[in-house]
PDB file of C-alpha atoms in Angstrom:
ATOM      1  CA  ALA A   1      -0.954  27.533 -14.830  1.00 42.00           C
ATOM      2  CA  SER A   2      -0.959  24.231 -16.558  1.00 50.00           C
ATOM      3  CA  PHE A   3       1.986  22.212 -17.608  1.00 51.00           C
ATOM      4  CA  ALA A   4       2.131  23.360 -21.085  1.00 48.00           C
ATOM      5  CA  SER A   5       1.717  27.083 -20.433  1.00 44.00           C
ATOM      6  CA  GLN A   6       4.950  26.911 -18.429  1.00 48.00           C
ATOM      7  CA  ASN A   7       6.597  25.658 -21.722  1.00 49.00           C
ATOM      8  CA  ARG A   8       8.198  22.201 -19.814  1.00 58.00           C
ATOM      9  CA  ALA A   9       8.008  18.916 -20.080  1.00 70.00           C
ATOM     10  CA  VAL A  10       5.386  17.188 -17.696  1.00 75.00           C
ATOM     11  CA  THR A  11       7.421  14.752 -15.617  1.00 84.00           C
ATOM     12  CA  ARG A  12       6.493  11.634 -13.773  1.00 82.00           C
ATOM     13  CA  SER A  13       5.742  13.054 -10.635  1.00 88.00           C
ATOM     14  CA  ASP A  14       3.704  15.877 -12.491  1.00 90.00           C
ATOM     15  CA  TYR A  15       1.404  13.086 -14.075  1.00 92.00           C
ATOM     16  CA  ILE A  16       0.784  11.540 -10.699  1.00 93.00           C
ATOM     17  CA  SER A  17       0.275  15.010  -9.153  1.00 93.00           C
ATOM     18  CA  LEU A  18      -2.722  15.826 -11.732  1.00 93.00           C
ATOM     19  CA  ALA A  19      -3.965  11.607 -11.498  1.00 95.00           C
ATOM     20  CA  TYR A  20      -4.564  13.313  -7.490  1.00 95.00           C
ATOM     21  CA  ARG A  21      -6.046  16.708  -8.423  1.00 94.00           C
ATOM     22  CA  MET A  22      -8.325  15.518 -10.843  1.00 95.00           C
ATOM     23  CA  PRO A  23     -11.857  17.007 -10.466  1.00 94.00           C
ATOM     24  CA  ASN A  24     -14.433  15.359  -8.103  1.00 89.00           C
ATOM     25  CA  GLY A  25     -16.957  14.643 -10.846  1.00 91.00           C
ATOM     26  CA  PHE A  26     -14.893  12.738 -12.459  1.00 93.00           C
ATOM     27  CA  GLY A  27     -14.119  10.516  -9.899  1.00 92.00           C
ATOM     28  CA  LYS A  28     -11.418  10.138  -7.451  1.00 92.00           C
ATOM     29  CA  VAL A  29      -8.474   7.519  -7.214  1.00 94.00           C
ATOM     30  CA  LYS A  30      -6.806   6.754  -3.750  1.00 95.00           C
ATOM     31  CA  ARG A  31      -3.388   5.612  -5.054  1.00 96.00           C
ATOM     32  CA  VAL A  32      -1.503   5.875  -8.182  1.00 96.00           C
ATOM     33  CA  ASN A  33       2.110   4.814  -9.185  1.00 96.00           C
ATOM     34  CA  LEU A  34       3.989   5.246 -12.555  1.00 94.00           C
ATOM     35  CA  VAL A  35       5.960   3.633 -14.382  1.00 92.00           C
ATOM     36  CA  GLN A  36       7.901   3.157 -17.520  1.00 84.00           C
ATOM     37  CA  ASP A  37       6.627   0.202 -19.726  1.00 76.00           C
ATOM     38  CA  PRO A  38       9.432  -2.260 -19.908  1.00 70.00           C
ATOM     39  CA  ARG A  39       8.375  -3.786 -22.980  1.00 72.00           C
ATOM     40  CA  SER A  40       8.335  -0.504 -24.884  1.00 63.00           C
ATOM     41  CA  SER A  41      11.221   1.573 -26.104  1.00 60.00           C
ATOM     42  CA  ARG A  42       8.891   4.749 -26.584  1.00 66.00           C
ATOM     43  CA  ARG A  43       7.802   6.530 -23.907  1.00 72.00           C
ATOM     44  CA  ASN A  44       5.225   4.391 -22.828  1.00 85.00           C
ATOM     45  CA  LEU A  45       4.031   4.946 -19.479  1.00 89.00           C
ATOM     46  CA  ASN A  46       1.646   2.695 -17.416  1.00 93.00           C
ATOM     47  CA  MET A  47      -0.158   4.139 -14.322  1.00 95.00           C
ATOM     48  CA  TYR A  48      -1.415   1.701 -11.793  1.00 97.00           C
ATOM     49  CA  VAL A  49      -4.564   3.024 -10.494  1.00 97.00           C
ATOM     50  CA  LEU A  50      -6.750   2.173  -6.821  1.00 97.00           C
ATOM     51  CA  ALA A  51      -9.974   3.517  -5.907  1.00 96.00           C
ATOM     52  CA  GLU A  52     -11.666   3.147  -2.391  1.00 92.00           C
ATOM     53  CA  ASN A  53     -15.170   1.399  -1.398  1.00 90.00           C
ATOM     54  CA  ILE A  54     -17.400   3.106   0.489  1.00 89.00           C
ATOM     55  CA  SER A  55     -15.492   2.423   3.945  1.00 86.00           C
ATOM     56  CA  GLY A  56     -12.762   4.215   2.810  1.00 86.00           C
ATOM     57  CA  LYS A  57     -10.461   0.634   1.790  1.00 90.00           C
ATOM     58  CA  PHE A  58      -8.371   0.102  -1.689  1.00 93.00           C
ATOM     59  CA  ALA A  59     -10.809  -1.340  -4.019  1.00 94.00           C
ATOM     60  CA  ALA A  60     -10.079  -1.607  -8.140  1.00 95.00           C
ATOM     61  CA  PRO A  61     -10.915   1.354  -9.890  1.00 96.00           C
ATOM     62  CA  THR A  62     -14.566   1.070 -11.852  1.00 96.00           C
ATOM     63  CA  THR A  63     -13.699   1.482 -16.022  1.00 96.00           C
ATOM     64  CA  GLN A  64     -15.703   4.882 -15.928  1.00 97.00           C
ATOM     65  CA  LEU A  65     -13.092   6.094 -13.321  1.00 97.00           C
ATOM     66  CA  LYS A  66     -10.108   4.657 -15.817  1.00 97.00           C
ATOM     67  CA  LEU A  67     -11.731   6.138 -18.600  1.00 96.00           C
ATOM     68  CA  ASN A  68     -12.071   9.643 -17.187  1.00 96.00           C
ATOM     69  CA  LEU A  69      -8.665   9.596 -15.582  1.00 96.00           C
ATOM     70  CA  LYS A  70      -7.040   9.048 -19.117  1.00 94.00           C
ATOM     71  CA  SER A  71      -9.542  11.837 -20.789  1.00 94.00           C
ATOM     72  CA  TRP A  72      -8.528  13.933 -17.866  1.00 94.00           C
ATOM     73  CA  LEU A  73      -4.481  13.424 -18.704  1.00 93.00           C
ATOM     74  CA  ASP A  74      -5.133  14.058 -22.101  1.00 91.00           C
ATOM     75  CA  ARG A  75      -5.213  17.733 -21.839  1.00 89.00           C
ATOM     76  CA  TYR A  76      -1.526  17.654 -19.964  1.00 86.00           C
ATOM     77  CA  ARG A  77       0.100  14.989 -21.791  1.00 83.00           C
ATOM     78  CA  MET A  78       3.095  15.539 -23.608  1.00 82.00           C
ATOM     79  CA  ILE A  79       2.400  14.532 -27.097  1.00 79.00           C
ATOM     80  CA  ASN A  80       5.448  11.653 -27.447  1.00 79.00           C
ATOM     81  CA  ASP A  81       3.889  10.010 -24.618  1.00 81.00           C
ATOM     82  CA  SER A  82       1.464   7.101 -24.088  1.00 87.00           C
ATOM     83  CA  ILE A  83      -0.234   6.409 -20.830  1.00 90.00           C
ATOM     84  CA  ASP A  84      -2.117   3.378 -20.125  1.00 92.00           C
ATOM     85  CA  ILE A  85      -4.336   3.209 -17.067  1.00 95.00           C
ATOM     86  CA  LEU A  86      -4.313  -0.066 -14.970  1.00 96.00           C
ATOM     87  CA  ASP A  87      -5.807  -1.274 -12.144  1.00 97.00           C
ATOM     88  CA  GLY A  88      -3.672  -1.618  -9.439  1.00 97.00           C
ATOM     89  CA  LYS A  89      -3.261  -4.852  -7.111  1.00 97.00           C
ATOM     90  CA  ILE A  90      -3.679  -5.068  -3.233  1.00 97.00           C
ATOM     91  CA  ILE A  91      -2.060  -7.185  -1.259  1.00 97.00           C
ATOM     92  CA  ASN A  92      -4.156  -8.240   1.863  1.00 96.00           C
ATOM     93  CA  TYR A  93      -2.191  -9.824   4.652  1.00 96.00           C
ATOM     94  CA  GLY A  94      -2.338 -10.248   8.366  1.00 96.00           C
ATOM     95  CA  ILE A  95       0.452 -10.012  11.413  1.00 97.00           C
ATOM     96  CA  GLU A  96       1.354 -12.864  13.644  1.00 97.00           C
ATOM     97  CA  PHE A  97       3.815 -12.038  16.800  1.00 98.00           C
ATOM     98  CA  GLU A  98       5.035 -13.801  19.515  1.00 98.00           C
ATOM     99  CA  VAL A  99       5.975 -11.477  22.498  1.00 97.00           C
ATOM    100  CA  ILE A 100       7.915 -12.383  25.697  1.00 97.00           C
ATOM    101  CA  ALA A 101       5.918 -10.158  28.825  1.00 96.00           C
ATOM    102  CA  GLU A 102       7.997  -9.357  32.054  1.00 94.00           C
ATOM    103  CA  THR A 103       7.304 -11.971  34.877  1.00 92.00           C
ATOM    104  CA  ASP A 104       3.774 -11.795  36.586  1.00 90.00           C
ATOM    105  CA  SER A 105       2.555  -9.354  34.300  1.00 91.00           C
ATOM    106  CA  ASN A 106      -1.205  -9.574  32.825  1.00 94.00           C
ATOM    107  CA  ARG A 107      -0.515 -11.068  29.330  1.00 94.00           C
ATOM    108  CA  PHE A 108      -4.427 -10.459  28.478  1.00 95.00           C
ATOM    109  CA  GLU A 109      -3.606  -6.792  28.840  1.00 96.00           C
ATOM    110  CA  ILE A 110      -0.046  -7.137  27.307  1.00 96.00           C
ATOM    111  CA  LEU A 111      -1.409  -9.154  24.464  1.00 97.00           C
ATOM    112  CA  ASN A 112      -4.520  -6.198  23.828  1.00 96.00           C
ATOM    113  CA  ASN A 113      -1.930  -3.286  24.046  1.00 97.00           C
ATOM    114  CA  CYS A 114       0.347  -5.123  21.496  1.00 97.00           C
ATOM    115  CA  VAL A 115      -2.511  -5.624  19.026  1.00 96.00           C
ATOM    116  CA  LYS A 116      -3.690  -1.949  19.632  1.00 95.00           C
ATOM    117  CA  ARG A 117      -0.345  -0.696  19.400  1.00 95.00           C
ATOM    118  CA  LEU A 118       0.497  -1.953  15.865  1.00 95.00           C
ATOM    119  CA  ARG A 119      -3.413  -1.097  14.595  1.00 91.00           C
ATOM    120  CA  GLU A 120      -2.159   2.452  15.473  1.00 88.00           C
ATOM    121  CA  LYS A 121       1.397   2.493  14.262  1.00 85.00           C
ATOM    122  CA  LEU A 122       0.910   0.463  11.042  1.00 80.00           C
ATOM    123  CA  VAL A 123      -2.519  -0.035   9.943  1.00 73.00           C
ATOM    124  CA  ASN A 124      -4.193   3.700  10.186  1.00 67.00           C
ATOM    125  CA  VAL A 125      -1.261   4.834   8.121  1.00 69.00           C
ATOM    126  CA  SER A 126      -2.323   4.109   3.898  1.00 72.00           C
ATOM    127  CA  LYS A 127       0.418   2.935   2.211  1.00 85.00           C
ATOM    128  CA  GLU A 128       1.629   3.751  -0.901  1.00 92.00           C
ATOM    129  CA  MET A 129       2.065   1.315  -4.126  1.00 96.00           C
ATOM    130  CA  GLY A 130       5.332  -0.054  -4.195  1.00 96.00           C
ATOM    131  CA  GLU A 131       6.381   0.992  -0.217  1.00 95.00           C
ATOM    132  CA  PRO A 132       7.175  -1.983   1.664  1.00 96.00           C
ATOM    133  CA  VAL A 133       6.467  -3.469   4.778  1.00 95.00           C
ATOM    134  CA  TYR A 134       8.868  -3.438   7.336  1.00 95.00           C
ATOM    135  CA  LEU A 135       9.466  -6.103   9.985  1.00 96.00           C
ATOM    136  CA  THR A 136      11.919  -3.923  11.914  1.00 96.00           C
ATOM    137  CA  GLU A 137       9.231  -1.905  12.220  1.00 95.00           C
ATOM    138  CA  ILE A 138       6.769  -4.092  13.806  1.00 96.00           C
ATOM    139  CA  TYR A 139       9.046  -5.689  16.187  1.00 97.00           C
ATOM    140  CA  LYS A 140      10.063  -1.884  17.294  1.00 96.00           C
ATOM    141  CA  HIS A 141       6.620  -1.054  18.144  1.00 96.00           C
ATOM    142  CA  LEU A 142       5.471  -4.477  19.959  1.00 97.00           C
ATOM    143  CA  ASN A 143       9.094  -4.062  21.901  1.00 97.00           C
ATOM    144  CA  SER A 144       8.301  -0.660  23.111  1.00 96.00           C
ATOM    145  CA  VAL A 145       4.618  -1.641  24.902  1.00 97.00           C
ATOM    146  CA  PRO A 146       5.138  -1.903  28.661  1.00 96.00           C
ATOM    147  CA  GLY A 147       5.591  -5.307  29.750  1.00 96.00           C
ATOM    148  CA  VAL A 148       7.150  -6.583  26.665  1.00 97.00           C
ATOM    149  CA  VAL A 149      10.747  -8.033  27.453  1.00 97.00           C
ATOM    150  CA  ASP A 150      11.193  -8.826  23.581  1.00 97.00           C
ATOM    151  CA  THR A 151       9.568  -9.904  20.430  1.00 97.00           C
ATOM    152  CA  THR A 152      10.606 -13.412  19.742  1.00 97.00           C
ATOM    153  CA  ALA A 153       8.738 -13.860  15.914  1.00 97.00           C
ATOM    154  CA  VAL A 154       6.869 -11.582  13.533  1.00 97.00           C
ATOM    155  CA  LYS A 155       4.923 -13.078  10.663  1.00 97.00           C
ATOM    156  CA  LEU A 156       3.247 -11.700   7.600  1.00 97.00           C
ATOM    157  CA  VAL A 157       0.670 -13.930   6.754  1.00 97.00           C
ATOM    158  CA  ASN A 158      -1.308 -13.215   2.838  1.00 97.00           C
ATOM    159  CA  LYS A 159      -4.718 -13.255   3.121  1.00 96.00           C
ATOM    160  CA  THR A 160      -6.991 -13.885   0.255  1.00 95.00           C
ATOM    161  CA  GLY A 161     -10.946 -14.799  -0.824  1.00 91.00           C
ATOM    162  CA  GLY A 162     -14.060 -13.445   0.400  1.00 92.00           C
ATOM    163  CA  SER A 163     -14.212 -10.095   1.676  1.00 92.00           C
ATOM    164  CA  TYR A 164      -9.560  -9.820   0.702  1.00 95.00           C
ATOM    165  CA  SER A 165      -8.491  -9.099  -2.450  1.00 94.00           C
ATOM    166  CA  SER A 166      -8.030 -12.454  -4.848  1.00 94.00           C
ATOM    167  CA  PHE A 167      -4.222 -11.389  -5.532  1.00 95.00           C
ATOM    168  CA  ASN A 168      -1.994 -14.858  -3.740  1.00 96.00           C
ATOM    169  CA  TYR A 169       1.268 -13.023  -2.684  1.00 97.00           C
ATOM    170  CA  GLU A 170       3.994 -15.484  -1.860  1.00 96.00           C
ATOM    171  CA  ILE A 171       5.496 -13.450   0.958  1.00 96.00           C
ATOM    172  CA  ASP A 172       8.035 -15.746   1.968  1.00 95.00           C
ATOM    173  CA  LYS A 173       9.514 -15.696  -1.337  1.00 96.00           C
ATOM    174  CA  ASN A 174       9.350 -12.003  -1.406  1.00 97.00           C
ATOM    175  CA  LEU A 175      10.835 -10.870   2.190  1.00 97.00           C
ATOM    176  CA  SER A 176      14.689  -9.402   1.259  1.00 97.00           C
ATOM    177  CA  ALA A 177      17.624 -11.387   1.622  1.00 96.00           C
ATOM    178  CA  ASP A 178      17.999 -10.287   5.160  1.00 95.00           C
ATOM    179  CA  GLY A 179      14.112 -10.855   6.008  1.00 94.00           C
ATOM    180  CA  ARG A 180      13.718  -7.252   7.285  1.00 96.00           C
ATOM    181  CA  PHE A 181      10.992  -6.569   5.026  1.00 97.00           C
ATOM    182  CA  LEU A 182       8.441  -7.676   2.443  1.00 97.00           C
ATOM    183  CA  ILE A 183       9.022  -6.583  -1.197  1.00 97.00           C
ATOM    184  CA  VAL A 184       6.142  -4.595  -2.731  1.00 97.00           C
ATOM    185  CA  PRO A 185       5.741  -4.272  -6.455  1.00 96.00           C
ATOM    186  CA  ALA A 186       5.115  -0.715  -8.160  1.00 95.00           C
ATOM    187  CA  ASP A 187       1.541  -1.651  -9.146  1.00 96.00           C
ATOM    188  CA  THR A 188       0.615  -3.019  -5.733  1.00 97.00           C
ATOM    189  CA  VAL A 189      -0.532  -1.653  -2.216  1.00 96.00           C
ATOM    190  CA  ALA A 190       0.293  -3.986   0.933  1.00 95.00           C
ATOM    191  CA  ASP A 191      -2.973  -3.112   3.248  1.00 93.00           C
ATOM    192  CA  VAL A 192      -3.999  -4.890   6.849  1.00 93.00           C
ATOM    193  CA  LEU A 193      -8.108  -5.118   5.380  1.00 92.00           C
ATOM    194  CA  PHE A 194      -9.568  -6.267   9.225  1.00 91.00           C
ATOM    195  CA  PRO A 195      -7.548  -5.038  11.842  1.00 90.00           C
ATOM    196  CA  ASP A 196      -9.320  -6.677  14.495  1.00 89.00           C
ATOM    197  CA  ASP A 197      -9.283  -9.989  13.083  1.00 93.00           C
ATOM    198  CA  ASP A 198      -6.054 -10.085  10.952  1.00 95.00           C
ATOM    199  CA  ILE A 199      -3.432  -9.053  13.898  1.00 96.00           C
ATOM    200  CA  SER A 200      -2.759 -12.035  16.423  1.00 96.00           C
ATOM    201  CA  GLY A 201      -0.216 -12.709  18.871  1.00 97.00           C
ATOM    202  CA  VAL A 202       0.880 -14.830  21.659  1.00 96.00           C
ATOM    203  CA  VAL A 203       2.553 -13.936  24.683  1.00 96.00           C
ATOM    204  CA  LYS A 204       4.750 -16.143  26.676  1.00 94.00           C
TER     205      LYS A 204
END
């Protein structure tokens, strides 16, 4: 049953759910977030959208996709709601780390296992818009690799230009006060675009 036939208000989560349920013939969104427009005193909502490219990676939505999404949502939209469909942003980042290995261990093997662990645990899990990147998780995963005694440093590095997103995000200035996680805006997703190139480390 539609939201209208249920005779109830359409909530923020309803609009997000509707966006993901848009018929395939209209196009496909990969990630959506909805926030109140801070400049509006009315129920003006900003819906941020990201699509995906042929490789399944995050990409900006086409104008046609945004028009189709707006038409789709208008079927269910509350009369007092105004929804603007906007491009989401992409933070492409790399991970640099430093670990201490057990004495007489194979450092090359440990380095490969560290990179593999981060790919498995972090990179292949597609994040939501506004979801932080937890450096504490990276430390935990690295410390769980056999042969690693301790992780002494983890750094996130913004990647821009070329195949990367053009969005330049100052990572050091947007870490939490305790340095435990990267703050990601509600209209943005953080993603490692090329895991084989963007994750690197040193084993001591």
